[in-house]
Tab-separated table of C-alpha atoms and ligand atoms in Angstrom:
chain	number	residue	atom	x	y	z
L	14	MET	CA	104.675	126.059	223.948
L	15	GLY	CA	100.982	125.398	223.189
L	16	LEU	CA	99.415	122.460	221.419
L	17	TRP	CA	100.421	123.895	218.071
L	18	GLY	CA	104.173	123.672	218.900
L	19	GLY	CA	106.003	123.197	215.567
L	20	ARG	CA	104.680	126.152	213.604
L	21	PHE	CA	105.692	128.713	216.212
L	22	ILE	CA	109.124	130.129	216.967
L	23	ASN	CA	108.278	132.519	219.784
L	24	GLU	CA	106.490	131.902	223.078
L	25	SER	CA	103.023	133.419	223.516
L	26	ASN	CA	102.783	136.746	225.235
L	27	LYS	CA	101.905	136.170	228.903
L	28	LEU	CA	98.954	138.504	228.875
L	29	PHE	CA	97.605	136.952	225.666
L	30	LYS	CA	98.019	133.476	227.106
L	31	GLU	CA	95.867	134.384	230.083
L	32	PHE	CA	93.333	136.117	227.845
L	33	ASN	CA	93.102	133.113	225.537
L	34	ARG	CA	92.703	130.469	228.233
L	35	SER	CA	89.401	128.804	229.062
L	36	LEU	CA	90.530	126.278	231.673
L	37	SER	CA	89.290	128.440	234.545
L	38	PHE	CA	85.721	127.744	233.417
L	39	ASP	CA	85.783	124.784	231.011
L	40	TYR	CA	87.366	122.567	233.689
L	41	ILE	CA	83.812	121.561	234.596
L	42	LEU	CA	83.715	119.650	231.302
L	43	ALA	CA	86.478	117.308	232.496
L	44	GLU	CA	84.199	114.291	232.917
L	45	GLU	CA	82.620	114.826	229.520
L	46	ASP	CA	86.032	115.206	227.895
L	47	VAL	CA	87.098	111.869	229.351
L	48	ILE	CA	83.890	110.168	228.190
L	49	SER	CA	84.201	111.475	224.634
L	50	SER	CA	87.916	110.621	224.591
L	51	VAL	CA	87.251	107.035	225.643
L	52	ALA	CA	84.622	106.735	222.904
L	53	TRP	CA	87.111	108.215	220.430
L	54	SER	CA	89.817	105.752	221.443
L	55	LYS	CA	87.411	102.857	220.873
L	56	ILE	CA	86.490	104.002	217.406
L	57	LEU	CA	90.184	104.561	216.581
L	58	MET	CA	90.733	100.947	217.545
L	59	LYS	CA	87.772	99.707	215.501
L	60	SER	CA	89.137	101.634	212.547
L	61	LYS	CA	92.526	99.961	213.139
L	62	ILE	CA	94.261	103.276	213.771
L	63	ILE	CA	95.425	102.073	217.194
L	64	THR	CA	95.741	98.515	218.451
L	65	GLU	CA	93.450	96.868	220.966
L	66	LYS	CA	96.225	96.886	223.517
L	67	GLU	CA	96.865	100.580	222.979
L	68	GLN	CA	93.174	101.324	223.355
L	69	ILE	CA	92.957	99.426	226.632
L	70	THR	CA	95.945	101.347	227.985
L	71	ILE	CA	94.459	104.669	226.922
L	72	GLU	CA	91.032	103.802	228.318
L	73	SER	CA	92.255	102.663	231.704
L	74	ALA	CA	94.483	105.731	232.054
L	75	LEU	CA	91.511	107.952	231.181
L	76	PHE	CA	89.304	106.200	233.730
L	77	GLU	CA	92.008	106.555	236.347
L	78	LEU	CA	92.051	110.247	235.543
L	79	LEU	CA	88.259	110.393	235.759
L	80	LYS	CA	88.437	108.962	239.270
L	81	GLU	CA	90.912	111.667	240.262
L	82	ILE	CA	88.696	114.335	238.688
L	83	LYS	CA	85.639	113.078	240.554
L	84	GLU	CA	87.542	113.183	243.825
L	85	ASN	CA	88.559	116.788	243.317
L	86	ASN	CA	88.065	118.639	240.063
L	87	GLN	CA	89.301	121.899	241.596
L	88	LYS	CA	92.887	120.739	241.336
L	89	ILE	CA	92.618	121.158	237.565
L	90	LEU	CA	92.576	124.890	238.198
L	91	LYS	CA	96.187	124.854	239.396
L	92	SER	CA	97.377	123.910	235.911
L	93	LYS	CA	98.667	126.386	233.349
L	94	CYS	CA	97.058	124.492	230.415
L	95	GLU	CA	95.016	126.443	227.893
L	96	ASP	CA	91.823	124.460	228.183
L	97	ILE	CA	90.341	121.218	229.458
L	98	HIS	CA	91.254	119.303	226.291
L	99	SER	CA	94.935	120.130	226.605
L	100	TRP	CA	94.813	119.387	230.341
L	101	ILE	CA	93.380	115.890	229.784
L	102	GLU	CA	95.882	115.201	227.002
L	103	GLU	CA	98.777	116.404	229.145
L	104	LYS	CA	97.708	114.167	232.047
L	105	LEU	CA	97.241	111.218	229.727
L	106	ILE	CA	100.734	111.659	228.299
L	107	GLN	CA	102.114	111.919	231.844
L	108	LYS	CA	100.465	108.584	232.643
L	109	ILE	CA	101.175	106.528	229.519
L	110	GLY	CA	103.853	108.460	227.659
L	111	ILE	CA	104.015	108.758	223.898
L	112	LEU	CA	100.942	106.564	223.367
L	113	GLY	CA	98.868	109.384	224.857
L	114	LYS	CA	99.874	111.493	221.861
L	115	LYS	CA	98.019	109.136	219.498
L	116	LEU	CA	94.591	109.894	220.906
L	117	HIS	CA	94.110	113.146	219.014
L	118	THR	CA	94.459	111.391	215.617
L	119	GLY	CA	91.639	112.471	213.291
L	120	ARG	CA	89.999	114.661	215.903
L	121	SER	CA	90.036	118.420	216.434
L	122	ARG	CA	89.276	120.499	219.470
L	123	ASN	CA	86.495	121.969	217.335
L	124	ASP	CA	84.432	118.778	217.282
L	125	GLN	CA	85.709	117.828	220.726
L	126	ILE	CA	84.463	120.941	222.516
L	127	THR	CA	80.983	120.829	221.042
L	128	THR	CA	80.715	117.110	221.833
L	129	ASP	CA	81.724	117.739	225.448
L	130	LEU	CA	79.379	120.672	225.731
L	131	LYS	CA	76.466	118.684	224.342
L	132	LEU	CA	77.170	115.855	226.788
L	133	TRP	CA	77.244	118.363	229.630
L	134	CYS	CA	74.009	120.040	228.515
L	135	ARG	CA	72.308	116.655	228.247
L	136	LYS	CA	73.308	115.761	231.813
L	137	LYS	CA	72.045	119.096	233.124
L	138	ILE	CA	68.806	118.897	231.136
L	139	HIS	CA	67.956	115.613	232.874
L	140	LEU	CA	68.471	117.255	236.255
L	141	LEU	CA	66.418	120.294	235.270
L	142	LEU	CA	63.586	118.138	233.942
L	143	GLU	CA	63.441	116.344	237.281
L	144	ASN	CA	63.268	119.593	239.192
L	145	ILE	CA	60.604	121.051	236.911
L	146	ILE	CA	58.522	117.945	237.646
L	147	GLU	CA	59.201	118.341	241.363
L	148	LEU	CA	58.059	121.949	241.245
L	149	GLN	CA	54.844	120.989	239.447
L	150	LYS	CA	54.208	118.328	242.082
L	151	THR	CA	54.687	120.878	244.842
L	152	PHE	CA	52.178	123.232	243.221
L	153	ILE	CA	49.671	120.405	242.856
L	154	LEU	CA	49.997	119.254	246.454
L	155	SER	CA	49.637	122.824	247.644
L	156	ALA	CA	46.560	123.237	245.418
L	157	GLU	CA	45.094	120.090	246.928
L	158	SER	CA	45.726	120.912	250.547
L	159	ASN	CA	44.452	124.475	250.140
L	160	HIS	CA	41.394	123.602	248.096
L	161	ASN	CA	38.486	126.080	248.303
L	162	ILE	CA	40.477	129.057	249.534
L	163	ILE	CA	38.929	131.993	247.700
L	164	MET	CA	41.070	134.983	246.834
L	165	PRO	CA	40.866	137.874	244.417
L	166	GLY	CA	42.243	137.412	240.930
L	167	TYR	CA	43.882	140.518	239.493
L	168	THR	CA	44.278	142.302	236.204
L	169	HIS	CA	46.361	145.513	236.198
L	170	LEU	CA	46.953	144.649	239.867
L	171	GLN	CA	43.319	145.634	240.483
L	172	ARG	CA	40.989	143.122	242.045
L	173	ALA	CA	39.177	141.725	239.017
L	174	GLN	CA	37.238	138.515	239.703
L	175	PRO	CA	37.374	135.941	242.479
L	176	ILE	CA	39.550	132.884	241.947
L	177	THR	CA	40.833	130.177	244.270
L	178	PHE	CA	44.354	129.590	245.514
L	179	SER	CA	44.268	126.119	243.912
L	180	TYR	CA	43.415	127.657	240.579
L	181	TRP	CA	46.341	130.066	240.912
L	182	CYS	CA	48.603	127.055	241.636
L	183	LEU	CA	47.356	125.242	238.542
L	184	ALA	CA	48.149	128.275	236.393
L	185	TYR	CA	51.803	127.812	237.349
L	186	VAL	CA	51.580	124.075	236.726
L	187	GLU	CA	50.606	124.915	233.131
L	188	MET	CA	53.595	127.238	232.756
L	189	PHE	CA	56.108	124.734	234.097
L	190	ARG	CA	54.528	122.012	232.029
L	191	ARG	CA	55.289	124.053	228.933
L	192	ASP	CA	58.827	124.626	230.222
L	193	PHE	CA	59.203	120.885	230.574
L	194	SER	CA	58.095	120.199	227.026
L	195	ARG	CA	60.297	123.000	225.687
L	196	LEU	CA	63.294	121.486	227.409
L	197	LYS	CA	62.480	118.061	226.041
L	198	ASP	CA	62.467	119.614	222.585
L	199	VAL	CA	65.917	121.069	223.177
L	200	LEU	CA	67.132	117.633	224.133
L	201	LYS	CA	65.721	116.091	220.969
L	202	ARG	CA	67.568	118.456	218.651
L	203	LEU	CA	70.707	118.545	220.796
L	204	ASN	CA	71.231	114.814	220.979
L	205	VAL	CA	73.127	114.446	217.705
L	206	SER	CA	76.835	113.696	217.872
L	207	PRO	CA	79.416	116.138	216.513
L	208	LEU	CA	82.408	113.852	217.093
L	209	GLY	CA	84.325	112.930	213.962
L	210	SER	CA	83.537	116.246	212.268
L	211	ALA	CA	87.143	117.163	213.061
L	212	ALA	CA	88.195	120.755	212.339
L	213	LEU	CA	85.493	121.716	209.816
L	214	SER	CA	85.335	119.340	206.851
L	215	GLY	CA	85.115	115.907	208.447
L	216	THR	CA	87.826	113.479	209.421
L	217	ALA	CA	90.109	111.967	206.811
L	218	TRP	CA	90.105	108.644	208.673
L	219	LYS	CA	87.639	105.856	208.048
L	220	ILE	CA	85.514	106.336	211.133
L	221	ASN	CA	81.991	105.024	211.607
L	222	ARG	CA	80.501	108.173	213.069
L	223	GLU	CA	77.050	106.631	213.589
L	224	GLU	CA	78.505	103.868	215.730
L	225	LEU	CA	80.566	106.447	217.609
L	226	ALA	CA	77.438	108.550	218.194
L	227	LEU	CA	75.432	105.645	219.594
L	228	SER	CA	78.288	104.655	221.904
L	229	MET	CA	77.929	108.040	223.638
L	230	GLY	CA	74.131	107.833	223.878
L	231	PHE	CA	73.477	110.199	220.974
L	232	ASP	CA	70.600	109.378	218.616
L	233	SER	CA	72.731	109.794	215.497
L	234	ALA	CA	75.690	111.697	214.055
L	235	THR	CA	75.422	115.179	212.533
L	236	ASN	CA	75.109	115.549	208.760
L	237	ASN	CA	77.514	118.308	207.856
L	238	ALA	CA	80.839	118.918	209.571
L	239	LEU	CA	80.992	122.575	208.552
L	240	ASP	CA	77.661	123.202	210.260
L	241	THR	CA	78.522	120.981	213.200
L	242	VAL	CA	81.577	122.868	214.422
L	243	SER	CA	79.801	126.194	213.845
L	244	ASP	CA	76.608	125.168	215.586
L	245	ARG	CA	75.699	126.489	219.016
L	246	ASP	CA	71.947	126.506	218.392
L	247	TYR	CA	71.543	124.136	221.307
L	248	VAL	CA	73.140	126.691	223.619
L	249	VAL	CA	70.754	129.336	222.315
L	250	GLU	CA	67.773	127.003	222.679
L	251	LEU	CA	68.767	125.938	226.151
L	252	LEU	CA	69.289	129.522	227.269
L	253	SER	CA	66.026	130.464	225.653
L	254	SER	CA	64.216	127.709	227.567
L	255	ALA	CA	66.002	128.843	230.704
L	256	SER	CA	64.982	132.445	230.053
L	257	ILE	CA	61.323	131.591	229.577
L	258	SER	CA	61.257	129.406	232.660
L	259	MET	CA	63.111	132.030	234.706
L	260	MET	CA	60.500	134.543	233.559
L	261	HIS	CA	57.847	132.188	234.981
L	262	LEU	CA	59.803	131.823	238.209
L	263	SER	CA	60.149	135.576	238.414
L	264	ARG	CA	56.410	136.134	237.950
L	265	PHE	CA	55.749	133.492	240.584
L	266	SER	CA	58.127	135.362	242.892
L	267	GLU	CA	56.426	138.653	242.214
L	268	ASP	CA	52.996	137.161	242.967
L	269	ILE	CA	54.238	135.707	246.236
L	270	ILE	CA	56.054	138.900	247.222
L	271	PHE	CA	52.769	140.737	246.742
L	272	PHE	CA	50.733	138.067	248.574
L	273	ASN	CA	53.216	138.349	251.437
L	274	SER	CA	53.039	142.140	251.624
L	275	GLY	CA	51.304	143.808	254.566
L	276	GLU	CA	48.846	145.238	252.036
L	277	ALA	CA	47.666	141.848	250.740
L	278	ASP	CA	48.513	139.628	253.716
L	279	PHE	CA	47.356	136.450	251.934
L	280	ILE	CA	50.201	134.200	253.021
L	281	GLU	CA	52.784	133.657	255.697
L	282	LEU	CA	56.252	132.768	254.461
L	283	SER	CA	58.360	130.485	256.562
L	284	ASP	CA	61.125	131.887	258.768
L	285	THR	CA	63.433	129.459	257.036
L	286	ILE	CA	63.407	131.275	253.696
L	287	THR	CA	63.012	134.878	254.804
L	288	SER	CA	65.364	137.321	256.438
L	289	GLY	CA	64.937	139.993	259.077
L	290	SER	CA	66.005	143.604	259.066
L	291	SER	CA	69.023	144.749	261.043
L	292	LEU	CA	67.089	147.864	262.033
L	293	MET	CA	63.355	147.163	261.905
L	294	PRO	CA	62.451	144.275	264.210
L	295	GLN	CA	59.001	143.681	262.664
L	296	LYS	CA	60.288	142.862	259.176
L	297	LYS	CA	60.278	139.468	257.477
L	298	ASN	CA	61.663	139.985	254.023
L	299	PRO	CA	60.991	137.636	251.087
L	300	ASP	CA	64.669	137.543	250.073
L	301	ALA	CA	64.522	134.149	248.368
L	302	LEU	CA	61.860	135.417	245.995
L	303	GLU	CA	63.482	138.770	245.394
L	304	LEU	CA	66.665	136.956	244.436
L	305	ILE	CA	64.823	134.665	242.013
L	306	ARG	CA	63.226	137.755	240.456
L	307	ALA	CA	66.623	139.384	240.037
L	308	LYS	CA	68.505	136.298	238.882
L	309	CYS	CA	66.102	136.097	235.974
L	310	GLY	CA	67.998	139.125	234.659
L	311	ARG	CA	71.343	137.320	234.468
L	312	VAL	CA	69.828	134.424	232.544
L	313	HIS	CA	68.170	136.778	230.063
L	314	GLY	CA	71.534	138.534	229.791
L	315	SER	CA	73.278	135.268	228.861
L	316	LEU	CA	70.697	134.570	226.152
L	317	ILE	CA	71.223	137.987	224.592
L	318	SER	CA	74.965	137.542	224.945
L	319	ILE	CA	75.139	134.239	223.016
L	320	LEU	CA	72.817	135.578	220.304
L	321	VAL	CA	75.066	138.592	219.820
L	322	ILE	CA	78.221	136.451	219.893
L	323	LEU	CA	76.904	134.211	217.121
L	324	LYS	CA	75.027	136.672	214.985
L	325	SER	CA	77.796	137.728	212.583
L	326	LEU	CA	80.189	134.815	212.875
L	327	PRO	CA	81.352	133.393	209.583
L	328	LEU	CA	81.435	129.615	209.311
L	329	SER	CA	82.908	127.646	210.890
L	330	TYR	CA	84.652	127.636	214.292
L	331	ASN	CA	85.825	130.993	215.582
L	332	LYS	CA	87.370	131.635	218.960
L	333	ASP	CA	84.407	133.881	219.739
L	334	MET	CA	82.595	130.626	220.445
L	335	GLN	CA	84.658	130.036	223.549
L	336	GLU	CA	82.511	132.804	225.048
L	337	ASP	CA	79.470	130.511	224.914
L	338	LYS	CA	80.342	128.802	228.169
L	339	GLU	CA	80.412	131.083	231.181
L	340	GLY	CA	76.925	132.461	230.573
L	341	LEU	CA	75.587	128.976	229.916
L	342	PHE	CA	77.175	127.404	232.995
L	343	ASP	CA	76.023	130.259	235.193
L	344	SER	CA	72.499	130.213	233.765
L	345	ILE	CA	71.997	126.498	234.188
L	346	LYS	CA	73.134	126.668	237.784
L	347	THR	CA	70.974	129.724	238.392
L	348	TRP	CA	67.894	128.126	236.827
L	349	ASN	CA	68.332	124.962	238.831
L	350	ASP	CA	68.958	126.859	242.080
L	351	CYS	CA	65.853	128.956	241.492
L	352	LEU	CA	63.693	125.886	240.817
L	353	CYS	CA	64.887	124.369	244.102
L	354	MET	CA	64.264	127.620	245.940
L	355	ALA	CA	60.727	127.945	244.535
L	356	ILE	CA	59.991	124.396	245.744
L	357	LEU	CA	61.275	125.292	249.204
L	358	VAL	CA	59.206	128.469	249.389
L	359	LEU	CA	56.007	126.698	248.337
L	360	LYS	CA	56.467	123.760	250.668
L	361	ASN	CA	56.839	126.061	253.661
L	362	MET	CA	54.137	128.608	252.981
L	363	GLN	CA	50.853	129.109	254.901
L	364	ILE	CA	47.804	130.480	253.113
L	365	LYS	CA	45.639	132.821	255.187
L	366	ASN	CA	42.130	131.714	254.308
L	367	GLU	CA	40.279	134.560	256.008
L	368	SER	CA	42.243	137.486	254.668
L	369	CYS	CA	42.166	135.981	251.157
L	370	ARG	CA	38.383	135.730	251.343
L	371	LYS	CA	38.022	139.194	252.827
L	372	ALA	CA	40.031	140.698	249.980
L	373	ALA	CA	37.915	138.839	247.435
L	374	GLU	CA	34.733	140.174	249.065
L	375	GLU	CA	35.969	143.733	249.242
L	376	GLY	CA	37.130	144.578	245.772
L	377	TYR	CA	33.784	144.580	243.868
L	378	SER	CA	35.132	141.545	242.110
L	379	ASN	CA	31.559	140.292	241.659
L	380	ALA	CA	30.525	143.269	239.501
L	381	THR	CA	30.665	141.123	236.341
L	382	GLU	CA	28.039	138.847	237.919
L	383	ILE	CA	25.533	141.699	238.127
L	384	ALA	CA	26.072	142.432	234.435
L	385	ASP	CA	25.645	138.741	233.549
L	386	TYR	CA	22.515	138.612	235.751
L	387	LEU	CA	20.988	141.498	233.812
L	388	VAL	CA	21.910	139.903	230.499
L	389	LYS	CA	19.949	136.829	231.571
L	390	LYS	CA	16.998	139.135	232.198
L	391	GLY	CA	17.186	140.348	228.601
L	392	ILE	CA	19.435	143.433	228.773
L	393	ALA	CA	22.250	143.806	226.234
L	394	PHE	CA	25.696	143.251	227.794
L	395	ARG	CA	27.024	146.791	227.161
L	396	GLU	CA	23.948	148.228	228.852
L	397	ALA	CA	24.172	145.714	231.695
L	398	HIS	CA	27.863	146.571	232.150
L	399	ASN	CA	26.926	150.220	232.495
L	400	ILE	CA	24.239	149.530	235.131
L	401	SER	CA	26.621	147.334	237.082
L	402	GLY	CA	29.252	150.097	236.959
L	403	GLN	CA	26.766	152.593	238.361
L	404	LEU	CA	25.937	150.162	241.160
L	405	VAL	CA	29.636	149.843	241.989
L	406	LEU	CA	29.848	153.628	242.182
L	407	ARG	CA	26.815	153.658	244.464
L	408	ALA	CA	28.283	150.955	246.700
L	409	ILE	CA	31.578	152.866	246.932
L	410	SER	CA	29.723	155.998	247.996
L	411	GLU	CA	27.801	154.011	250.639
L	412	LYS	CA	31.073	152.361	251.714
L	413	LYS	CA	29.435	148.972	251.190
L	414	SER	CA	30.080	145.866	249.191
L	415	LEU	CA	27.637	145.035	246.377
L	416	ASN	CA	25.944	142.318	248.406
L	417	GLU	CA	25.243	144.845	251.167
L	418	LEU	CA	23.152	147.124	248.936
L	419	LYS	CA	19.423	147.031	249.612
L	420	LEU	CA	17.123	145.553	246.986
L	421	SER	CA	15.375	148.942	246.707
L	422	VAL	CA	18.745	150.477	245.803
L	423	PHE	CA	19.391	147.812	243.175
L	424	GLN	CA	15.962	148.484	241.696
L	425	MET	CA	16.706	152.224	241.376
L	426	TYR	CA	19.168	151.207	238.662
L	427	SER	CA	17.118	148.445	237.044
L	428	ASN	CA	13.643	147.271	237.885
L	429	LEU	CA	14.542	143.867	236.493
L	430	ILE	CA	16.657	143.143	239.550
L	431	GLN	CA	14.917	140.809	241.995
L	432	ASN	CA	15.774	139.250	245.319
L	433	ASP	CA	17.637	136.449	243.560
L	434	ILE	CA	20.424	138.945	242.791
L	435	TYR	CA	22.004	138.192	246.188
L	436	LYS	CA	22.550	134.497	245.588
L	437	ASN	CA	23.885	135.322	242.134
L	438	ILE	CA	26.677	137.508	243.385
L	439	THR	CA	28.098	135.441	246.222
L	440	LEU	CA	31.749	134.522	245.776
L	441	GLU	CA	30.781	130.852	245.552
L	442	SER	CA	28.318	131.559	242.791
L	443	CYS	CA	30.926	133.613	240.866
L	444	LEU	CA	33.260	130.630	240.989
L	445	GLU	CA	30.773	127.829	240.347
L	446	LYS	CA	29.384	129.414	237.207
L	447	ARG	CA	32.774	129.267	235.501
L	448	MET	CA	32.451	125.663	234.428
L	449	SER	CA	33.551	125.996	230.819
L	450	LYS	CA	36.930	124.496	230.015
L	451	GLY	CA	39.732	126.267	231.859
L	452	GLY	CA	37.362	128.085	234.192
L	453	VAL	CA	37.763	128.498	237.939
L	454	ALA	CA	34.772	126.354	239.097
L	455	PRO	CA	36.059	124.469	242.173
L	456	SER	CA	34.671	121.099	241.035
L	457	GLN	CA	36.546	121.514	237.768
L	458	VAL	CA	39.744	122.607	239.529
L	459	TYR	CA	39.438	119.523	241.684
L	460	GLU	CA	39.206	117.338	238.561
L	461	GLU	CA	42.285	119.081	237.175
L	462	ILE	CA	44.188	118.324	240.369
L	463	ILE	CA	43.270	114.645	240.073
L	464	LYS	CA	44.350	114.581	236.422
L	465	ALA	CA	47.636	116.309	237.206
L	466	LYS	CA	48.319	113.872	240.048
L	467	LYS	CA	47.823	110.969	237.667
L	468	ARG	CA	50.037	112.552	235.025
L	469	LEU	CA	52.839	113.107	237.530
L	470	ASN	CA	52.395	109.794	239.341
L	471	ILE	CA	51.498	111.369	242.673
L	472	PHE	CA	49.737	108.828	244.883
K	505	LIG	N1	88.493	126.350	224.322
K	505	LIG	C1	87.922	126.282	223.029
K	505	LIG	C2	86.449	126.663	223.102
K	505	LIG	O1	85.951	126.673	224.149
K	505	LIG	C3	88.071	124.896	222.474
K	505	LIG	C4	88.138	124.821	220.994
K	505	LIG	C5	89.381	125.429	220.507
K	505	LIG	N2	89.505	125.345	219.105
K	505	LIG	C6	90.381	126.092	218.399
K	505	LIG	N3	90.414	125.928	217.124
K	505	LIG	N4	91.136	126.959	218.991
K	505	LIG	O2	85.824	126.955	222.119
């Protein structure tokens, strides 16, 4: 018989029982369920619902159980219990007998599950925040040690304008910095305690919910029990943060996969994170990055899944909400794994200075400079753009780069072009001119690296 014993005459159907169970996945909330149960026992004692002696007995039995869980939480899976709450209660009753049955006074699994889940999310958010910082640090150190490597920047996957590898690194630092602040935001709104909301309308016992909240490290207690047991916004927000960050990790992967391709040949990935081909001996495949790119899909899937689960649910708790967990657990693990993998890839990657520079020189990525040069000589930008385009066409037909065109050829297109054109269209000049905020100028990028090192306490 389940937890609801008295009301039922017949046993549950076996198939239904299996279908209804969540222990196979919510067992990972065991520690959180013990923590929230200990806090609950303390508040029951403070409210004089159980005695001090009873509370001590309950607490020490729960901590004993916690020790067993920490040693091996997989053994929970052998049980036939419906979920982690019933498993903990069953074990408690086995340890201390009838007293164990008092713990659930004034509490419901509805406030219990969302409390446990919030505690779990909070723990994972701290880990994720650390790894997002670590990834930013890795980008910054790579930017610093590869300073002044010039490479092409792309739009539409066409060589567009020269950039530096450091600058590319700092672009990702910005993205993961936003991910960090987004995750902090999630934490802020999540850290409000549901416990004591009971089934849906609050507990009938005189419980100081604020005190209870603080005892579990929450900032306060929730305002409305009906909302509290219905609320999974924090799951949506967390999965949304995960989805955005995974999208960044996937774009990073795609960039690196391209840089590693024979066609670009900008980097050398380490043997330690690549795999070979069983047939083609020359291959070194960027598996780690391809997997990150693909795993992004499962996290996005979990976000869509929770949104669809919640979208038409009436207030308050509905069993549909049990389906919030597997996608969340999987996504948090996936996100964290991918952060660690990205760190590993970056730390073990060599940048090929010469082929990066060669690619930047080859793609007419300095064509904008010719247009800007002409603008400085008094020609309107649209007109200057047109002349520069014609020069690119000319250079293509001569199989030359723009800097290799003769001055006489330049002057066929505009007699305003002088010998100083050459120093204006070097890669270095393209970079150095971009000194306005956010631009690629190496001195500015260097300053940004210093600032980022300070911000992240890198010495
Ligand atoms: N296993 C349930 C879940 O994950 C716990 C809450 C059950 N509440 C209930 N009223 N059946 O959502």
